Amino acid sequence: MTDMILHNFAISPFSEKIRLIFGFKQLNWKSVMVPIIMPKPDVTALTGGYRRTPLLQIGADIYCDTSLIAEVLEKRSPAPTLYPAAINGIARNLAQWADSTLFWTAIVYAFQPAAIPSLFGNISAEEMQAFSADRAAMRGNMPRTSLGEAKGQLSEYLRRLENMLSGDAPFLLGAQASIADFSVYQALWLIRIAPAINTIFDAYPKLLKWMDLVAAFGHHQSEVLSSADALDVARSAQSFDIDGRNFVDNHGIPLGEQVAIMPTDYALDPVVGELVIASENELAVRRQDARAGTVVVHFPRVGFQMKRAK
């Protein structure tokens, strides 16, 4: 089977979500470490502009956003499942809340001055300024939350999550782990690994026990791969994942048209290419790049928008 290549960086919460899913499913993978800030020339060669981390590459197919990446891993290895039938709907909805509302609340709390040494090591003032400028540009006009507001909201969310664990079941939605557990965990992960601020969890012993349980899945077996080698993989491969889906037309745009796809919330960098998938839950474009060759870039429907390319 074609190798699964995760383009990630060490302190990316969404990368940690997928790394733990590899562990949960006991899947081998290859790791390409990407720059934490722009420019990211090798990422751009693969995606055509999409800059969020992580990306999953399988040959010449590039999957964006962890909600879609999780679906791809589920298809590759259905057991153990991320989507137990009895809780499928609620697990997906809880995951979406965690990947958005909970994440943006937690990230403000995590990036307070006391936590920076734990998260970034011996980062210089200039490097921290560059990181802050990069993330400000990435967020654009998204509303800002103050640290005080974030702490108050986060404390309320932690109380609710503790309440979800008040019974004997080990995971948020019962006896089985689900996509909800990995999404909630990733949102809280940076806080947990920063000793100066992780005391906020002390009042929630069941939540701490649950976090240890999720962390214990580990990352399974990975092998380091260079970004240059990942580009070689893409250039020498052909997309295998564009057939077998229903065409769902919500835009009046037929397959084969040139379109631009980008997120709906932040990092609004459009990816332009030939529309090759428009299904119930996925969009994808085929594009050409001098370094990566012909690739197909895949996106989930939820959280993304598509328009005809100008």
Short mmCIF file of C-alpha atoms in Angstrom, two decimals, residues 123-131:
data_model
loop_
_atom_site.label_atom_id
_atom_site.label_comp_id
_atom_site.label_asym_id
_atom_site.label_seq_id
_atom_site.Cartn_x
_atom_site.Cartn_y
_atom_site.Cartn_z
CA ILE A 123 13.03 30.97 21.27
CA SER A 124 14.45 34.45 20.72
CA ALA A 125 12.38 37.61 20.97
CA GLU A 126 12.76 38.11 17.21
CA GLU A 127 11.58 34.56 16.47
CA MET A 128 8.59 34.96 18.79
CA GLN A 129 7.73 38.24 17.11
CA ALA A 130 7.87 36.54 13.70
CA PHE A 131 5.61 33.73 14.94
#
